[in-house]
Amino acid sequence: MNGHFDLARSLLATSNGVFEDLGLTLNAATSHNEALIEMLAGDYAAAEASLRAGFEALTQMGEQAFLSTTAAFLARAVFAQGRVDEAEELAQRSAKLAATGDLLTQVLWRGVQARVLARRGRLDGAEEFAREAVALAEQTDFVVYRGDALVDLAHILHDAGRTEEAAAAAAGGLHLHEHKGNLVTAAKIRTDLGFLL
């Protein structure tokens, strides 16, 4: 979150090596941390590659709890690369696999689905999913994902021409990321939505 990506990658490689040495295959297959580093670094293709490897490993194990979250993260990485239909397929797969009480996954897939619908001009449906994601995120202490949900909502409200509401959502998302110390995402919000702030 401070932009020290090379150090983050090095530490994660060491961690993954320990998991592999210990034979903790589920931990080794869960590629979320690696993907999150790459998404913060803006390398969505690398994030996708990591998530796909994890997705395949989890599928082969028959594991579904982590698989639903992996599918949601993968949907976000794919959407960031402009592959909207594929992102929606992955978001829907995540939705089918996710437990009701798995709030993180419920937030993630709704955020992607909202952005997909907005890209297609279906702003009412997009706003509904985005507001659901915000409401679910507020039930958690996942500050980063609460901020991300607000930023997704800000994009959708802006697309709908509701500038004041979009500005409030963007400011809320920025505040949460700054509070968390997520300097990288805070800078991205200022770049992408600075005209609203």
PDB file of N, CA and C in Angstrom, residues 42-129:
ATOM      1  N   GLY A  42      -0.802  -2.030 -10.431  1.00  0.00           N
ATOM      2  CA  GLY A  42      -1.378  -1.727 -11.742  1.00  0.00           C
ATOM      3  C   GLY A  42      -1.071  -2.756 -12.800  1.00  0.00           C
ATOM      4  N   ASP A  43      -0.540  -3.918 -12.393  1.00  0.00           N
ATOM      5  CA  ASP A  43      -0.227  -4.981 -13.348  1.00  0.00           C
ATOM      6  C   ASP A  43      -1.349  -6.024 -13.293  1.00  0.00           C
ATOM      7  N   TYR A  44      -2.445  -5.714 -13.971  1.00  0.00           N
ATOM      8  CA  TYR A  44      -3.629  -6.574 -13.903  1.00  0.00           C
ATOM      9  C   TYR A  44      -3.415  -7.903 -14.610  1.00  0.00           C
ATOM     10  N   ALA A  45      -2.553  -7.933 -15.610  1.00  0.00           N
ATOM     11  CA  ALA A  45      -2.245  -9.197 -16.287  1.00  0.00           C
ATOM     12  C   ALA A  45      -1.514 -10.145 -15.342  1.00  0.00           C
ATOM     13  N   ALA A  46      -0.566  -9.626 -14.559  1.00  0.00           N
ATOM     14  CA  ALA A  46       0.140 -10.460 -13.583  1.00  0.00           C
ATOM     15  C   ALA A  46      -0.817 -10.928 -12.490  1.00  0.00           C
ATOM     16  N   ALA A  47      -1.714 -10.045 -12.066  1.00  0.00           N
ATOM     17  CA  ALA A  47      -2.713 -10.434 -11.066  1.00  0.00           C
ATOM     18  C   ALA A  47      -3.590 -11.547 -11.615  1.00  0.00           C
ATOM     19  N   GLU A  48      -4.008 -11.408 -12.865  1.00  0.00           N
ATOM     20  CA  GLU A  48      -4.838 -12.435 -13.488  1.00  0.00           C
ATOM     21  C   GLU A  48      -4.098 -13.768 -13.551  1.00  0.00           C
ATOM     22  N   ALA A  49      -2.833 -13.752 -13.952  1.00  0.00           N
ATOM     23  CA  ALA A  49      -2.062 -14.995 -14.059  1.00  0.00           C
ATOM     24  C   ALA A  49      -1.977 -15.700 -12.706  1.00  0.00           C
ATOM     25  N   SER A  50      -1.729 -14.936 -11.662  1.00  0.00           N
ATOM     26  CA  SER A  50      -1.647 -15.509 -10.322  1.00  0.00           C
ATOM     27  C   SER A  50      -2.997 -16.090  -9.891  1.00  0.00           C
ATOM     28  N   LEU A  51      -4.051 -15.326 -10.129  1.00  0.00           N
ATOM     29  CA  LEU A  51      -5.391 -15.777  -9.727  1.00  0.00           C
ATOM     30  C   LEU A  51      -5.836 -16.990 -10.523  1.00  0.00           C
ATOM     31  N   ARG A  52      -5.494 -17.028 -11.806  1.00  0.00           N
ATOM     32  CA  ARG A  52      -5.879 -18.196 -12.612  1.00  0.00           C
ATOM     33  C   ARG A  52      -5.184 -19.459 -12.116  1.00  0.00           C
ATOM     34  N   ALA A  53      -3.913 -19.332 -11.745  1.00  0.00           N
ATOM     35  CA  ALA A  53      -3.195 -20.492 -11.204  1.00  0.00           C
ATOM     36  C   ALA A  53      -3.854 -20.958  -9.914  1.00  0.00           C
ATOM     37  N   GLY A  54      -4.194 -20.015  -9.054  1.00  0.00           N
ATOM     38  CA  GLY A  54      -4.883 -20.364  -7.814  1.00  0.00           C
ATOM     39  C   GLY A  54      -6.249 -20.951  -8.076  1.00  0.00           C
ATOM     40  N   PHE A  55      -6.965 -20.372  -9.027  1.00  0.00           N
ATOM     41  CA  PHE A  55      -8.307 -20.840  -9.379  1.00  0.00           C
ATOM     42  C   PHE A  55      -8.268 -22.295  -9.831  1.00  0.00           C
ATOM     43  N   GLU A  56      -7.295 -22.612 -10.692  1.00  0.00           N
ATOM     44  CA  GLU A  56      -7.168 -23.992 -11.186  1.00  0.00           C
ATOM     45  C   GLU A  56      -6.805 -24.952 -10.056  1.00  0.00           C
ATOM     46  N   ALA A  57      -5.874 -24.532  -9.196  1.00  0.00           N
ATOM     47  CA  ALA A  57      -5.462 -25.406  -8.094  1.00  0.00           C
ATOM     48  C   ALA A  57      -6.628 -25.657  -7.133  1.00  0.00           C
ATOM     49  N   LEU A  58      -7.372 -24.613  -6.800  1.00  0.00           N
ATOM     50  CA  LEU A  58      -8.509 -24.757  -5.892  1.00  0.00           C
ATOM     51  C   LEU A  58      -9.602 -25.612  -6.522  1.00  0.00           C
ATOM     52  N   THR A  59      -9.814 -25.450  -7.822  1.00  0.00           N
ATOM     53  CA  THR A  59     -10.815 -26.264  -8.523  1.00  0.00           C
ATOM     54  C   THR A  59     -10.436 -27.735  -8.468  1.00  0.00           C
ATOM     55  N   GLN A  60      -9.158 -28.031  -8.697  1.00  0.00           N
ATOM     56  CA  GLN A  60      -8.698 -29.422  -8.653  1.00  0.00           C
ATOM     57  C   GLN A  60      -8.837 -30.016  -7.263  1.00  0.00           C
ATOM     58  N   MET A  61      -8.674 -29.179  -6.236  1.00  0.00           N
ATOM     59  CA  MET A  61      -8.830 -29.656  -4.853  1.00  0.00           C
ATOM     60  C   MET A  61     -10.300 -29.855  -4.480  1.00  0.00           C
ATOM     61  N   GLY A  62     -11.197 -29.266  -5.256  1.00  0.00           N
ATOM     62  CA  GLY A  62     -12.613 -29.317  -4.914  1.00  0.00           C
ATOM     63  C   GLY A  62     -12.986 -28.318  -3.834  1.00  0.00           C
ATOM     64  N   GLU A  63     -12.114 -27.354  -3.588  1.00  0.00           N
ATOM     65  CA  GLU A  63     -12.341 -26.340  -2.558  1.00  0.00           C
ATOM     66  C   GLU A  63     -13.212 -25.231  -3.142  1.00  0.00           C
ATOM     67  N   GLN A  64     -14.224 -24.765  -2.377  1.00  0.00           N
ATOM     68  CA  GLN A  64     -15.131 -23.773  -2.939  1.00  0.00           C
ATOM     69  C   GLN A  64     -15.179 -22.451  -2.184  1.00  0.00           C
ATOM     70  N   ALA A  65     -14.845 -22.448  -0.909  1.00  0.00           N
ATOM     71  CA  ALA A  65     -14.924 -21.191  -0.150  1.00  0.00           C
ATOM     72  C   ALA A  65     -13.912 -20.180  -0.676  1.00  0.00           C
ATOM     73  N   PHE A  66     -12.658 -20.593  -0.802  1.00  0.00           N
ATOM     74  CA  PHE A  66     -11.644 -19.703  -1.366  1.00  0.00           C
ATOM     75  C   PHE A  66     -11.862 -19.503  -2.860  1.00  0.00           C
ATOM     76  N   LEU A  67     -12.441 -20.509  -3.515  1.00  0.00           N
ATOM     77  CA  LEU A  67     -12.673 -20.415  -4.955  1.00  0.00           C
ATOM     78  C   LEU A  67     -13.633 -19.273  -5.274  1.00  0.00           C
ATOM     79  N   SER A  68     -14.661 -19.090  -4.449  1.00  0.00           N
ATOM     80  CA  SER A  68     -15.623 -18.009  -4.713  1.00  0.00           C
ATOM     81  C   SER A  68     -14.953 -16.647  -4.621  1.00  0.00           C
ATOM     82  N   THR A  69     -14.064 -16.484  -3.642  1.00  0.00           N
ATOM     83  CA  THR A  69     -13.354 -15.208  -3.491  1.00  0.00           C
ATOM     84  C   THR A  69     -12.349 -15.028  -4.622  1.00  0.00           C
ATOM     85  N   THR A  70     -11.666 -16.099  -4.987  1.00  0.00           N
ATOM     86  CA  THR A  70     -10.705 -16.039  -6.088  1.00  0.00           C
ATOM     87  C   THR A  70     -11.409 -15.648  -7.381  1.00  0.00           C
ATOM     88  N   ALA A  71     -12.583 -16.210  -7.617  1.00  0.00           N
ATOM     89  CA  ALA A  71     -13.344 -15.860  -8.825  1.00  0.00           C
ATOM     90  C   ALA A  71     -13.701 -14.374  -8.826  1.00  0.00           C
ATOM     91  N   ALA A  72     -14.048 -13.834  -7.662  1.00  0.00           N
ATOM     92  CA  ALA A  72     -14.408 -12.417  -7.578  1.00  0.00           C
ATOM     93  C   ALA A  72     -13.201 -11.526  -7.840  1.00  0.00           C
ATOM     94  N   PHE A  73     -12.059 -11.865  -7.243  1.00  0.00           N
ATOM     95  CA  PHE A  73     -10.842 -11.093  -7.511  1.00  0.00           C
ATOM     96  C   PHE A  73     -10.448 -11.205  -8.988  1.00  0.00           C
ATOM     97  N   LEU A  74     -10.574 -12.409  -9.537  1.00  0.00           N
ATOM     98  CA  LEU A  74     -10.240 -12.623 -10.945  1.00  0.00           C
ATOM     99  C   LEU A  74     -11.158 -11.789 -11.837  1.00  0.00           C
ATOM    100  N   ALA A  75     -12.433 -11.722 -11.482  1.00  0.00           N
ATOM    101  CA  ALA A  75     -13.374 -10.895 -12.243  1.00  0.00           C
ATOM    102  C   ALA A  75     -12.917  -9.441 -12.259  1.00  0.00           C
ATOM    103  N   ARG A  76     -12.430  -8.961 -11.124  1.00  0.00           N
ATOM    104  CA  ARG A  76     -11.975  -7.564 -11.044  1.00  0.00           C
ATOM    105  C   ARG A  76     -10.726  -7.346 -11.909  1.00  0.00           C
ATOM    106  N   ALA A  77      -9.795  -8.294 -11.867  1.00  0.00           N
ATOM    107  CA  ALA A  77      -8.578  -8.173 -12.673  1.00  0.00           C
ATOM    108  C   ALA A  77      -8.892  -8.214 -14.161  1.00  0.00           C
ATOM    109  N   VAL A  78      -9.830  -9.063 -14.548  1.00  0.00           N
ATOM    110  CA  VAL A  78     -10.224  -9.184 -15.951  1.00  0.00           C
ATOM    111  C   VAL A  78     -10.966  -7.923 -16.399  1.00  0.00           C
ATOM    112  N   PHE A  79     -11.851  -7.409 -15.538  1.00  0.00           N
ATOM    113  CA  PHE A  79     -12.585  -6.182 -15.872  1.00  0.00           C
ATOM    114  C   PHE A  79     -11.611  -5.021 -16.090  1.00  0.00           C
ATOM    115  N   ALA A  80     -10.607  -4.942 -15.248  1.00  0.00           N
ATOM    116  CA  ALA A  80      -9.621  -3.857 -15.361  1.00  0.00           C
ATOM    117  C   ALA A  80      -8.880  -3.900 -16.692  1.00  0.00           C
ATOM    118  N   GLN A  81      -8.876  -5.069 -17.337  1.00  0.00           N
ATOM    119  CA  GLN A  81      -8.240  -5.211 -18.647  1.00  0.00           C
ATOM    120  C   GLN A  81      -9.237  -5.053 -19.797  1.00  0.00           C
ATOM    121  N   GLY A  82     -10.479  -4.694 -19.453  1.00  0.00           N
ATOM    122  CA  GLY A  82     -11.474  -4.387 -20.474  1.00  0.00           C
ATOM    123  C   GLY A  82     -12.260  -5.569 -20.997  1.00  0.00           C
ATOM    124  N   ARG A  83     -12.140  -6.742 -20.381  1.00  0.00           N
ATOM    125  CA  ARG A  83     -12.850  -7.929 -20.848  1.00  0.00           C
ATOM    126  C   ARG A  83     -14.140  -8.079 -20.046  1.00  0.00           C
ATOM    127  N   VAL A  84     -15.148  -7.327 -20.460  1.00  0.00           N
ATOM    128  CA  VAL A  84     -16.368  -7.145 -19.678  1.00  0.00           C
ATOM    129  C   VAL A  84     -17.186  -8.429 -19.575  1.00  0.00           C
ATOM    130  N   ASP A  85     -17.391  -9.122 -20.696  1.00  0.00           N
ATOM    131  CA  ASP A  85     -18.210 -10.346 -20.671  1.00  0.00           C
ATOM    132  C   ASP A  85     -17.590 -11.407 -19.767  1.00  0.00           C
ATOM    133  N   GLU A  86     -16.288 -11.567 -19.886  1.00  0.00           N
ATOM    134  CA  GLU A  86     -15.596 -12.559 -19.055  1.00  0.00           C
ATOM    135  C   GLU A  86     -15.667 -12.164 -17.584  1.00  0.00           C
ATOM    136  N   ALA A  87     -15.536 -10.877 -17.310  1.00  0.00           N
ATOM    137  CA  ALA A  87     -15.638 -10.397 -15.923  1.00  0.00           C
ATOM    138  C   ALA A  87     -17.006 -10.730 -15.344  1.00  0.00           C
ATOM    139  N   GLU A  88     -18.046 -10.545 -16.154  1.00  0.00           N
ATOM    140  CA  GLU A  88     -19.393 -10.848 -15.668  1.00  0.00           C
ATOM    141  C   GLU A  88     -19.561 -12.347 -15.403  1.00  0.00           C
ATOM    142  N   GLU A  89     -19.031 -13.173 -16.293  1.00  0.00           N
ATOM    143  CA  GLU A  89     -19.119 -14.626 -16.080  1.00  0.00           C
ATOM    144  C   GLU A  89     -18.463 -15.022 -14.760  1.00  0.00           C
ATOM    145  N   LEU A  90     -17.300 -14.458 -14.494  1.00  0.00           N
ATOM    146  CA  LEU A  90     -16.585 -14.778 -13.254  1.00  0.00           C
ATOM    147  C   LEU A  90     -17.321 -14.232 -12.036  1.00  0.00           C
ATOM    148  N   ALA A  91     -17.881 -13.035 -12.149  1.00  0.00           N
ATOM    149  CA  ALA A  91     -18.650 -12.468 -11.037  1.00  0.00           C
ATOM    150  C   ALA A  91     -19.858 -13.348 -10.726  1.00  0.00           C
ATOM    151  N   GLN A  92     -20.527 -13.834 -11.772  1.00  0.00           N
ATOM    152  CA  GLN A  92     -21.692 -14.703 -11.558  1.00  0.00           C
ATOM    153  C   GLN A  92     -21.287 -16.052 -10.979  1.00  0.00           C
ATOM    154  N   ARG A  93     -20.145 -16.547 -11.382  1.00  0.00           N
ATOM    155  CA  ARG A  93     -19.658 -17.807 -10.789  1.00  0.00           C
ATOM    156  C   ARG A  93     -19.365 -17.600  -9.311  1.00  0.00           C
ATOM    157  N   SER A  94     -18.744 -16.491  -8.985  1.00  0.00           N
ATOM    158  CA  SER A  94     -18.473 -16.156  -7.591  1.00  0.00           C
ATOM    159  C   SER A  94     -19.778 -16.069  -6.807  1.00  0.00           C
ATOM    160  N   ALA A  95     -20.774 -15.410  -7.386  1.00  0.00           N
ATOM    161  CA  ALA A  95     -22.070 -15.255  -6.711  1.00  0.00           C
ATOM    162  C   ALA A  95     -22.700 -16.606  -6.398  1.00  0.00           C
ATOM    163  N   LYS A  96     -22.586 -17.547  -7.327  1.00  0.00           N
ATOM    164  CA  LYS A  96     -23.181 -18.876  -7.125  1.00  0.00           C
ATOM    165  C   LYS A  96     -22.458 -19.665  -6.045  1.00  0.00           C
ATOM    166  N   LEU A  97     -21.144 -19.475  -5.934  1.00  0.00           N
ATOM    167  CA  LEU A  97     -20.343 -20.238  -4.980  1.00  0.00           C
ATOM    168  C   LEU A  97     -20.308 -19.609  -3.585  1.00  0.00           C
ATOM    169  N   ALA A  98     -20.527 -18.298  -3.501  1.00  0.00           N
ATOM    170  CA  ALA A  98     -20.290 -17.575  -2.250  1.00  0.00           C
ATOM    171  C   ALA A  98     -21.341 -17.896  -1.197  1.00  0.00           C
ATOM    172  N   ALA A  99     -20.864 -18.140   0.005  1.00  0.00           N
ATOM    173  CA  ALA A  99     -21.771 -18.303   1.137  1.00  0.00           C
ATOM    174  C   ALA A  99     -22.384 -16.949   1.484  1.00  0.00           C
ATOM    175  N   THR A 100     -23.597 -16.973   1.982  1.00  0.00           N
ATOM    176  CA  THR A 100     -24.296 -15.730   2.327  1.00  0.00           C
ATOM    177  C   THR A 100     -23.493 -14.904   3.329  1.00  0.00           C
ATOM    178  N   GLY A 101     -22.869 -15.574   4.282  1.00  0.00           N
ATOM    179  CA  GLY A 101     -22.120 -14.872   5.316  1.00  0.00           C
ATOM    180  C   GLY A 101     -20.707 -14.475   4.919  1.00  0.00           C
ATOM    181  N   ASP A 102     -20.280 -14.826   3.716  1.00  0.00           N
ATOM    182  CA  ASP A 102     -18.950 -14.456   3.229  1.00  0.00           C
ATOM    183  C   ASP A 102     -19.037 -13.036   2.670  1.00  0.00           C
ATOM    184  N   LEU A 103     -19.007 -12.060   3.566  1.00  0.00           N
ATOM    185  CA  LEU A 103     -19.273 -10.684   3.170  1.00  0.00           C
ATOM    186  C   LEU A 103     -18.243 -10.135   2.196  1.00  0.00           C
ATOM    187  N   LEU A 104     -16.973 -10.508   2.372  1.00  0.00           N
ATOM    188  CA  LEU A 104     -15.961 -10.017   1.453  1.00  0.00           C
ATOM    189  C   LEU A 104     -16.297 -10.417   0.023  1.00  0.00           C
ATOM    190  N   THR A 105     -16.581 -11.686  -0.191  1.00  0.00           N
ATOM    191  CA  THR A 105     -16.892 -12.161  -1.532  1.00  0.00           C
ATOM    192  C   THR A 105     -18.181 -11.536  -2.043  1.00  0.00           C
ATOM    193  N   GLN A 106     -19.171 -11.401  -1.170  1.00  0.00           N
ATOM    194  CA  GLN A 106     -20.436 -10.772  -1.570  1.00  0.00           C
ATOM    195  C   GLN A 106     -20.214  -9.330  -2.030  1.00  0.00           C
ATOM    196  N   VAL A 107     -19.330  -8.625  -1.363  1.00  0.00           N
ATOM    197  CA  VAL A 107     -18.998  -7.247  -1.757  1.00  0.00           C
ATOM    198  C   VAL A 107     -18.259  -7.244  -3.090  1.00  0.00           C
ATOM    199  N   LEU A 108     -17.267  -8.111  -3.227  1.00  0.00           N
ATOM    200  CA  LEU A 108     -16.415  -8.113  -4.414  1.00  0.00           C
ATOM    201  C   LEU A 108     -17.192  -8.408  -5.687  1.00  0.00           C
ATOM    202  N   TRP A 109     -18.003  -9.473  -5.684  1.00  0.00           N
ATOM    203  CA  TRP A 109     -18.678  -9.819  -6.938  1.00  0.00           C
ATOM    204  C   TRP A 109     -19.722  -8.773  -7.304  1.00  0.00           C
ATOM    205  N   ARG A 110     -20.382  -8.194  -6.294  1.00  0.00           N
ATOM    206  CA  ARG A 110     -21.363  -7.142  -6.590  1.00  0.00           C
ATOM    207  C   ARG A 110     -20.685  -5.905  -7.195  1.00  0.00           C
ATOM    208  N   GLY A 111     -19.497  -5.573  -6.695  1.00  0.00           N
ATOM    209  CA  GLY A 111     -18.781  -4.431  -7.239  1.00  0.00           C
ATOM    210  C   GLY A 111     -18.450  -4.617  -8.708  1.00  0.00           C
ATOM    211  N   VAL A 112     -17.997  -5.810  -9.057  1.00  0.00           N
ATOM    212  CA  VAL A 112     -17.683  -6.095 -10.465  1.00  0.00           C
ATOM    213  C   VAL A 112     -18.961  -6.077 -11.300  1.00  0.00           C
ATOM    214  N   GLN A 113     -20.010  -6.719 -10.799  1.00  0.00           N
ATOM    215  CA  GLN A 113     -21.272  -6.752 -11.551  1.00  0.00           C
ATOM    216  C   GLN A 113     -21.793  -5.338 -11.771  1.00  0.00           C
ATOM    217  N   ALA A 114     -21.662  -4.486 -10.777  1.00  0.00           N
ATOM    218  CA  ALA A 114     -22.099  -3.096 -10.915  1.00  0.00           C
ATOM    219  C   ALA A 114     -21.318  -2.390 -12.025  1.00  0.00           C
ATOM    220  N   ARG A 115     -19.997  -2.570 -12.027  1.00  0.00           N
ATOM    221  CA  ARG A 115     -19.174  -1.903 -13.045  1.00  0.00           C
ATOM    222  C   ARG A 115     -19.473  -2.446 -14.445  1.00  0.00           C
ATOM    223  N   VAL A 116     -19.758  -3.747 -14.542  1.00  0.00           N
ATOM    224  CA  VAL A 116     -20.112  -4.354 -15.831  1.00  0.00           C
ATOM    225  C   VAL A 116     -21.402  -3.730 -16.363  1.00  0.00           C
ATOM    226  N   LEU A 117     -22.414  -3.652 -15.512  1.00  0.00           N
ATOM    227  CA  LEU A 117     -23.694  -3.093 -15.938  1.00  0.00           C
ATOM    228  C   LEU A 117     -23.539  -1.628 -16.330  1.00  0.00           C
ATOM    229  N   ALA A 118     -22.740  -0.901 -15.574  1.00  0.00           N
ATOM    230  CA  ALA A 118     -22.520   0.513 -15.905  1.00  0.00           C
ATOM    231  C   ALA A 118     -21.845   0.639 -17.265  1.00  0.00           C
ATOM    232  N   ARG A 119     -20.884  -0.224 -17.539  1.00  0.00           N
ATOM    233  CA  ARG A 119     -20.190  -0.189 -18.833  1.00  0.00           C
ATOM    234  C   ARG A 119     -21.179  -0.420 -19.970  1.00  0.00           C
ATOM    235  N   ARG A 120     -22.216  -1.185 -19.688  1.00  0.00           N
ATOM    236  CA  ARG A 120     -23.228  -1.472 -20.718  1.00  0.00           C
ATOM    237  C   ARG A 120     -24.351  -0.434 -20.734  1.00  0.00           C
ATOM    238  N   GLY A 121     -24.246   0.570 -19.886  1.00  0.00           N
ATOM    239  CA  GLY A 121     -25.255   1.625 -19.862  1.00  0.00           C
ATOM    240  C   GLY A 121     -26.479   1.302 -19.037  1.00  0.00           C
ATOM    241  N   ARG A 122     -26.444   0.216 -18.291  1.00  0.00           N
ATOM    242  CA  ARG A 122     -27.591  -0.171 -17.453  1.00  0.00           C
ATOM    243  C   ARG A 122     -27.356   0.372 -16.040  1.00  0.00           C
ATOM    244  N   LEU A 123     -27.507   1.686 -15.919  1.00  0.00           N
ATOM    245  CA  LEU A 123     -27.065   2.385 -14.716  1.00  0.00           C
ATOM    246  C   LEU A 123     -27.946   2.124 -13.498  1.00  0.00           C
ATOM    247  N   ASP A 124     -29.252   1.887 -13.700  1.00  0.00           N
ATOM    248  CA  ASP A 124     -30.112   1.604 -12.552  1.00  0.00           C
ATOM    249  C   ASP A 124     -29.694   0.297 -11.880  1.00  0.00           C
ATOM    250  N   GLY A 125     -29.510  -0.741 -12.679  1.00  0.00           N
ATOM    251  CA  GLY A 125     -29.060  -2.020 -12.127  1.00  0.00           C
ATOM    252  C   GLY A 125     -27.677  -1.913 -11.530  1.00  0.00           C
ATOM    253  N   ALA A 126     -26.817  -1.138 -12.190  1.00  0.00           N
ATOM    254  CA  ALA A 126     -25.458  -0.942 -11.682  1.00  0.00           C
ATOM    255  C   ALA A 126     -25.486  -0.284 -10.307  1.00  0.00           C
ATOM    256  N   GLU A 127     -26.297   0.752 -10.175  1.00  0.00           N
ATOM    257  CA  GLU A 127     -26.369   1.444  -8.891  1.00  0.00           C
ATOM    258  C   GLU A 127     -26.907   0.520  -7.796  1.00  0.00           C
ATOM    259  N   GLU A 128     -27.880  -0.296  -8.135  1.00  0.00           N
ATOM    260  CA  GLU A 128     -28.442  -1.215  -7.147  1.00  0.00           C
ATOM    261  C   GLU A 128     -27.369  -2.171  -6.610  1.00  0.00           C
ATOM    262  N   PHE A 129     -26.598  -2.777  -7.511  1.00  0.00           N
ATOM    263  CA  PHE A 129     -25.524  -3.677  -7.070  1.00  0.00           C
ATOM    264  C   PHE A 129     -24.455  -2.918  -6.283  1.00  0.00           C
TER     265      PHE A 129
END
